[in-house]
Short mmCIF file of C-alpha atoms in Angstrom, two decimals:
data_model
loop_
_atom_site.label_atom_id
_atom_site.label_comp_id
_atom_site.label_asym_id
_atom_site.label_seq_id
_atom_site.Cartn_x
_atom_site.Cartn_y
_atom_site.Cartn_z
CA MET A 1326 14.96 4.53 -13.33
CA ARG A 1327 13.96 7.91 -12.00
CA THR A 1328 13.23 8.02 -8.30
CA ASP A 1329 12.13 11.17 -6.50
CA THR A 1330 12.76 10.19 -2.90
CA THR A 1331 11.10 13.38 -1.65
CA ARG A 1332 7.80 12.24 -3.19
CA ASN A 1333 8.00 8.49 -2.68
CA ARG A 1334 7.54 6.71 0.60
CA LEU A 1335 6.99 3.27 2.02
CA ARG A 1336 3.70 2.22 3.48
CA HIS A 1337 3.34 -0.78 5.77
CA ILE A 1338 -0.28 -1.87 5.99
CA THR A 1339 -1.22 -3.46 9.28
CA GLY A 1340 -3.05 -6.73 9.72
CA ALA A 1341 -1.70 -10.28 9.91
CA GLY A 1342 -2.95 -11.37 6.50
CA VAL A 1343 -1.78 -8.24 4.76
CA THR A 1344 1.60 -8.48 6.45
CA ALA A 1345 1.96 -12.05 5.20
CA LEU A 1346 1.15 -10.92 1.66
CA ALA A 1347 3.61 -8.06 1.91
CA VAL A 1348 6.42 -10.40 2.89
CA LEU A 1349 5.57 -12.96 0.22
CA ALA A 1350 5.18 -10.49 -2.61
CA ALA A 1351 8.51 -8.85 -1.88
CA THR A 1352 11.35 -11.18 -2.75
CA ALA A 1353 10.92 -14.84 -1.92
CA CYS A 1354 13.24 -17.80 -1.61
CA THR A 1355 16.58 -16.64 -0.29
CA ALA A 1356 17.56 -20.31 -0.18
CA THR A 1357 17.99 -20.16 -3.94
CA GLU A 1358 21.14 -18.11 -3.55
CA ARG A 1359 22.97 -20.89 -1.72
CA THR A 1360 23.91 -22.79 -4.86
CA GLY A 1361 26.85 -25.07 -4.31
CA THR A 1362 27.48 -23.95 -0.75
CA ASN A 1363 26.83 -24.87 2.83
CA ALA A 1364 24.92 -21.77 3.75
CA GLY A 1365 23.88 -22.86 7.22
CA PRO A 1366 20.42 -22.65 8.76
CA ALA A 1367 17.70 -20.45 7.34
CA ILE A 1368 17.40 -18.48 10.57
CA THR A 1369 20.56 -16.62 11.50
CA PRO A 1370 21.16 -14.96 14.87
CA VAL A 1371 20.34 -11.26 14.90
CA ALA A 1372 23.94 -10.37 15.79
CA ASP A 1373 25.21 -12.12 12.67
CA LEU A 1374 22.60 -10.45 10.51
CA ALA A 1375 23.48 -7.02 11.80
CA SER A 1376 27.16 -7.55 11.00
CA GLY A 1377 26.45 -8.98 7.57
CA ASP A 1378 28.41 -12.15 8.38
CA THR A 1379 25.77 -14.45 6.91
CA SER A 1380 27.15 -16.05 3.78
CA ARG A 1381 28.57 -19.27 5.27
CA GLY A 1382 30.64 -19.46 2.10
CA ALA A 1383 27.84 -18.60 -0.31
CA ALA A 1384 28.90 -16.45 -3.26
CA ASN A 1385 25.93 -14.72 -4.85
CA PHE A 1386 28.24 -12.42 -6.82
CA TYR A 1387 30.29 -15.34 -8.12
CA THR A 1388 32.18 -14.84 -11.38
CA SER A 1389 33.89 -17.45 -13.51
CA ASP A 1390 37.11 -17.33 -15.52
CA ARG A 1391 35.50 -19.87 -17.85
CA VAL A 1392 32.72 -17.52 -18.93
CA THR A 1393 32.57 -14.16 -20.72
CA THR A 1394 29.98 -11.65 -19.55
CA GLU A 1395 28.54 -8.86 -21.68
CA PRO A 1396 25.85 -6.35 -20.69
CA VAL A 1397 23.14 -6.20 -23.35
CA LYS A 1398 20.00 -4.20 -24.00
CA PHE A 1399 17.10 -4.99 -26.31
CA GLU A 1400 13.45 -4.08 -26.69
CA ASN A 1401 10.43 -6.14 -25.74
CA GLN A 1402 7.27 -6.29 -27.85
CA TYR A 1403 6.10 -2.98 -26.37
CA GLN A 1404 9.31 -1.11 -27.28
CA MET A 1405 10.44 -1.06 -23.66
CA GLU A 1406 14.16 -1.52 -23.19
CA VAL A 1407 15.17 -4.67 -21.32
CA SER A 1408 18.52 -4.86 -19.56
CA GLY A 1409 20.38 -8.14 -19.39
CA ASN A 1410 23.73 -9.87 -19.11
CA LEU A 1411 24.83 -12.38 -21.73
CA PHE A 1412 27.03 -15.22 -20.47
CA VAL A 1413 28.97 -17.28 -23.02
CA PRO A 1414 31.36 -20.18 -22.33
CA LYS A 1415 34.88 -19.13 -23.32
CA ASP A 1416 35.46 -22.44 -25.07
CA LEU A 1417 32.24 -22.19 -27.10
CA ASP A 1418 32.59 -22.96 -30.80
CA ARG A 1419 30.93 -19.88 -32.27
CA ASN A 1420 30.67 -21.58 -35.64
CA ALA A 1421 28.34 -24.15 -34.11
CA LYS A 1422 24.90 -23.80 -32.51
CA ALA A 1423 24.70 -23.95 -28.72
CA PRO A 1424 21.68 -24.42 -26.45
CA ALA A 1425 20.62 -21.31 -24.57
CA MET A 1426 18.36 -20.14 -21.77
CA VAL A 1427 16.84 -17.03 -20.24
CA VAL A 1428 17.21 -16.69 -16.46
CA GLY A 1429 14.81 -14.59 -14.38
CA HIS A 1430 15.31 -13.22 -10.87
CA PRO A 1431 13.07 -13.55 -7.78
CA MET A 1432 10.12 -11.20 -7.42
CA GLY A 1433 11.33 -7.81 -6.25
CA ALA A 1434 14.97 -8.62 -6.90
CA VAL A 1435 17.16 -7.75 -9.90
CA LYS A 1436 19.40 -9.81 -12.17
CA GLU A 1437 22.41 -9.27 -9.92
CA GLN A 1438 20.61 -11.11 -7.12
CA SER A 1439 20.81 -14.82 -7.97
CA ALA A 1440 19.94 -14.67 -11.70
CA ASN A 1441 23.54 -13.81 -12.64
CA LEU A 1442 24.75 -16.62 -10.38
CA TYR A 1443 22.58 -19.26 -12.03
CA ALA A 1444 23.35 -17.89 -15.49
CA THR A 1445 27.07 -18.13 -14.78
CA LYS A 1446 26.82 -21.66 -13.45
CA MET A 1447 24.79 -22.81 -16.47
CA ALA A 1448 27.24 -21.14 -18.86
CA GLU A 1449 29.98 -23.17 -17.21
CA GLN A 1450 27.97 -26.22 -18.31
CA GLY A 1451 27.98 -25.11 -21.94
CA PHE A 1452 24.79 -23.05 -22.22
CA VAL A 1453 24.61 -19.54 -23.62
CA THR A 1454 22.64 -17.79 -20.89
CA LEU A 1455 20.86 -14.47 -20.56
CA SER A 1456 19.97 -13.03 -17.17
CA LEU A 1457 17.55 -10.14 -17.34
CA ASP A 1458 15.85 -7.50 -15.27
CA LEU A 1459 12.10 -7.87 -15.56
CA PRO A 1460 10.26 -4.74 -16.77
CA PHE A 1461 9.91 -2.05 -14.07
CA TRP A 1462 12.89 -3.43 -12.13
CA GLY A 1463 16.63 -2.88 -12.17
CA GLY A 1464 18.05 -1.63 -15.45
CA SER A 1465 14.96 -2.39 -17.54
CA GLU A 1466 12.51 0.31 -18.50
CA GLY A 1467 9.05 0.74 -17.06
CA GLU A 1468 7.37 3.44 -15.02
CA PRO A 1469 6.54 3.66 -12.23
CA ARG A 1470 9.53 1.83 -10.88
CA ASN A 1471 8.86 -1.41 -8.99
CA ALA A 1472 5.40 -1.82 -10.50
CA VAL A 1473 3.69 -5.20 -10.36
CA ALA A 1474 2.74 -6.36 -13.86
CA PRO A 1475 2.70 -10.17 -14.21
CA ASP A 1476 1.92 -10.14 -17.95
CA MET A 1477 4.85 -7.81 -18.58
CA TYR A 1478 7.11 -10.02 -16.50
CA ALA A 1479 6.17 -12.98 -18.72
CA GLU A 1480 6.80 -10.78 -21.76
CA GLY A 1481 10.32 -10.21 -20.42
CA PHE A 1482 11.10 -13.89 -20.88
CA SER A 1483 9.74 -13.88 -24.41
CA ALA A 1484 11.80 -10.78 -25.20
CA GLY A 1485 14.84 -12.63 -23.92
CA VAL A 1486 14.04 -15.45 -26.34
CA ASP A 1487 13.71 -12.85 -29.13
CA PHE A 1488 17.23 -11.67 -28.36
CA LEU A 1489 18.80 -15.12 -28.08
CA ARG A 1490 17.29 -16.25 -31.37
CA THR A 1491 19.25 -13.48 -33.14
CA GLN A 1492 22.61 -14.71 -31.88
CA SER A 1493 24.47 -16.61 -34.62
CA PHE A 1494 25.92 -19.17 -32.19
CA VAL A 1495 22.58 -20.04 -30.53
CA ASP A 1496 20.41 -22.96 -31.65
CA ARG A 1497 17.02 -21.30 -32.17
CA GLU A 1498 15.23 -24.58 -31.45
CA ARG A 1499 17.03 -25.26 -28.16
CA ILE A 1500 16.19 -22.24 -26.02
CA GLY A 1501 14.78 -22.76 -22.54
CA ALA A 1502 13.98 -20.57 -19.57
CA LEU A 1503 14.80 -20.76 -15.88
CA GLY A 1504 12.71 -18.89 -13.34
CA ILE A 1505 13.91 -18.40 -9.77
CA CYS A 1506 11.26 -18.12 -7.05
CA GLY A 1507 8.60 -15.63 -8.23
CA SER A 1508 10.01 -15.83 -11.75
CA GLY A 1509 9.20 -19.53 -11.64
CA SER A 1510 5.55 -18.58 -12.00
CA PHE A 1511 6.27 -15.88 -14.58
CA VAL A 1512 8.24 -18.26 -16.80
CA ILE A 1513 5.42 -20.80 -16.72
CA SER A 1514 3.01 -18.05 -17.72
CA ALA A 1515 5.33 -17.14 -20.60
CA ALA A 1516 5.82 -20.71 -21.80
CA LYS A 1517 2.06 -21.28 -22.05
CA ILE A 1518 1.86 -18.79 -24.93
CA ASP A 1519 5.39 -18.94 -26.35
CA PRO A 1520 6.24 -22.34 -27.86
CA ARG A 1521 9.71 -21.09 -28.72
CA ILE A 1522 10.53 -21.78 -25.06
CA LYS A 1523 11.39 -25.45 -25.47
CA ALA A 1524 12.08 -26.27 -21.83
CA VAL A 1525 11.15 -24.73 -18.49
CA ALA A 1526 12.95 -25.12 -15.18
CA THR A 1527 12.26 -23.44 -11.86
CA VAL A 1528 14.21 -22.99 -8.65
CA SER A 1529 12.13 -22.69 -5.47
CA MET A 1530 9.21 -21.72 -7.70
CA TYR A 1531 6.61 -19.50 -6.06
CA ASP A 1532 3.14 -18.91 -7.41
CA MET A 1533 2.88 -15.18 -6.80
CA GLY A 1534 -0.83 -15.18 -7.59
CA ALA A 1535 -1.67 -17.77 -4.97
CA ALA A 1536 0.67 -16.09 -2.50
CA ALA A 1537 -1.13 -12.79 -2.96
CA ARG A 1538 -4.61 -14.28 -2.68
CA ASN A 1539 -3.98 -16.65 0.21
CA GLY A 1540 -0.92 -15.52 2.17
CA LEU A 1541 1.24 -17.81 4.25
CA ASN A 1542 -0.57 -21.01 5.18
CA HIS A 1543 -3.79 -19.62 3.66
CA SER A 1544 -3.90 -17.03 6.42
CA VAL A 1545 -5.48 -14.20 4.39
CA THR A 1546 -9.23 -13.90 4.86
CA LEU A 1547 -11.67 -12.53 2.31
CA ASP A 1548 -12.10 -9.38 4.37
CA GLN A 1549 -8.35 -8.85 4.48
CA ARG A 1550 -8.11 -9.35 0.74
CA LYS A 1551 -10.84 -6.75 0.23
CA ALA A 1552 -8.93 -4.36 2.50
CA MET A 1553 -5.87 -4.73 0.27
CA ILE A 1554 -7.96 -3.95 -2.79
CA ASP A 1555 -9.52 -0.91 -1.11
CA ALA A 1556 -6.10 0.41 -0.08
CA ALA A 1557 -4.73 0.02 -3.61
CA ALA A 1558 -7.76 1.74 -5.13
CA ALA A 1559 -7.48 4.66 -2.70
CA GLN A 1560 -3.80 5.00 -3.55
CA ARG A 1561 -4.60 5.15 -7.27
CA ASP A 1562 -6.74 8.24 -6.61
CA ILE A 1563 -3.87 9.85 -4.74
CA GLU A 1564 -1.30 9.14 -7.45
CA PHE A 1565 -3.59 10.18 -10.31
CA THR A 1566 -3.92 13.64 -8.81
CA GLY A 1567 -0.16 14.02 -8.34
CA GLY A 1568 0.25 12.58 -4.87
CA PRO A 1569 3.31 10.59 -3.79
CA THR A 1570 3.88 7.01 -4.89
CA GLU A 1571 3.70 4.60 -2.00
CA TYR A 1572 5.40 1.23 -1.69
CA THR A 1573 4.54 -1.88 0.27
CA GLY A 1574 5.88 -5.33 1.08
CA GLY A 1575 9.53 -5.91 0.48
CA THR A 1576 12.26 -6.85 2.89
CA VAL A 1577 12.37 -5.28 6.34
CA HIS A 1578 15.12 -2.71 6.88
CA GLU A 1579 15.97 -3.74 10.43
CA LEU A 1580 15.47 -6.69 12.74
CA THR A 1581 14.08 -6.73 16.23
CA ALA A 1582 13.55 -9.40 18.84
CA ASP A 1583 10.03 -9.79 17.43
CA SER A 1584 11.07 -10.27 13.79
CA THR A 1585 9.56 -13.37 12.19
CA PRO A 1586 11.65 -16.21 10.73
CA THR A 1587 10.57 -15.14 7.23
CA GLU A 1588 11.66 -11.55 7.85
CA ARG A 1589 14.96 -12.77 9.21
CA GLU A 1590 15.66 -14.96 6.21
CA PHE A 1591 14.87 -12.21 3.72
CA TYR A 1592 17.00 -9.73 5.66
CA ASP A 1593 19.76 -12.35 5.77
CA PHE A 1594 20.11 -11.98 2.01
CA TYR A 1595 18.63 -8.73 0.77
CA ARG A 1596 19.90 -6.40 3.50
CA THR A 1597 23.43 -7.75 4.03
CA GLN A 1598 26.60 -8.01 1.95
CA ARG A 1599 25.55 -11.50 0.98
CA GLY A 1600 23.13 -10.28 -1.67
CA ALA A 1601 22.25 -6.62 -1.20
CA PHE A 1602 22.23 -4.69 -4.48
CA THR A 1603 20.88 -1.24 -5.30
CA PRO A 1604 20.27 -0.55 -9.01
CA GLN A 1605 21.39 2.77 -10.43
CA GLY A 1606 18.75 5.41 -9.83
CA SER A 1607 17.13 3.61 -6.91
CA SER A 1608 17.93 3.56 -3.20
CA PRO A 1609 18.15 0.90 -0.49
CA GLU A 1610 14.94 2.30 0.96
CA LEU A 1611 13.04 1.26 -2.18
CA THR A 1612 14.76 -1.96 -3.23
CA THR A 1613 12.49 -5.02 -3.12
CA HIS A 1614 9.38 -2.91 -2.45
CA PRO A 1615 6.57 -3.06 -5.07
CA THR A 1616 4.23 -0.12 -5.49
CA LEU A 1617 1.17 -0.30 -3.27
CA SER A 1618 -1.31 0.60 -6.01
CA SER A 1619 -0.06 -2.13 -8.38
CA ASN A 1620 0.51 -4.94 -5.90
CA VAL A 1621 -3.09 -6.15 -6.22
CA LYS A 1622 -2.38 -7.12 -9.84
CA PHE A 1623 -1.16 -10.41 -8.43
CA LEU A 1624 -4.71 -11.20 -7.29
CA ASN A 1625 -5.61 -11.73 -10.97
CA PHE A 1626 -2.53 -13.86 -11.72
CA TYR A 1627 -3.19 -17.58 -12.27
CA PRO A 1628 -0.05 -19.04 -13.91
CA PHE A 1629 -1.15 -22.67 -13.69
CA ASN A 1630 -4.48 -22.25 -15.42
CA ASP A 1631 -4.40 -23.91 -18.87
CA ILE A 1632 -0.98 -25.37 -18.15
CA GLU A 1633 -1.84 -28.19 -20.55
CA THR A 1634 -0.76 -25.85 -23.33
CA ILE A 1635 2.82 -26.62 -22.27
CA SER A 1636 3.52 -29.90 -24.05
CA PRO A 1637 4.48 -32.68 -23.68
CA ALA A 1638 5.24 -32.39 -19.97
CA ALA A 1639 2.14 -30.57 -18.76
CA ASP A 1640 0.80 -33.41 -16.63
CA ALA A 1641 4.16 -33.96 -15.01
CA VAL A 1642 4.39 -30.28 -14.12
CA ARG A 1643 0.84 -30.15 -12.83
CA HIS A 1644 1.15 -33.06 -10.41
CA ARG A 1645 4.60 -32.51 -8.92
#
């Protein structure tokens, strides 16, 4: 979680298609944090956004007196430490075997932003739940920080299953996974090659591969996609020779009269008291922003290819 703010900087690439990709690849689906509330319209007046008065009763940092919460750490298959929170119903019979699930956060977010909320709510329903920070984000290991690595994100879910299967009060054959927004595509990728994940659910699932390749409403042209690739390759040269890490995408840091509805909705959550969270060792200037040189990894991410390996509900998933 080391961040040298004197060497790291944000880079906003111009161009409509690239801008759309940057927004999408940052942190999608703020609507997912409105669980059980009347959060109001997606677009909030700029005055309200500036004041942070945006929750409309939503409680992203909700805690429950019916659930115990314990911070945990464990290693993934590559000996990288994964940071999580374990939620257990207080009335759980620890001499029995309970169903469990791993809960993943939106792309660019951390476990404190919506994953903890869903994990708490599911624990209230009797599940043992584990929210986690995907590798390179939040409290989990991985350098450089905020790197895009879809395979490693999927590995995070499998590592969570590893951990849950060692808990004496968890039924090893009843472990599922819940992916929120971008994690919806990562959890599907994980389940295709990890049959220990017995059930998959998604909330506002976003295919980060398709989002990167196509942009909003398929607005990214081939030339724009090639420009992204060229920019990432040039940045690799800079970083390999000791130059500063650059970041892209993410949530805007201020709103103007020209801000788009998408920018406003992301700001509504990630830059206000409603859901803003800065992990230890990072800074608000870097939260939600993936590294520029790694962001193109999403172009090679196809989570729905070979989805028939998820059985028996593959066809139902494919056609919904």
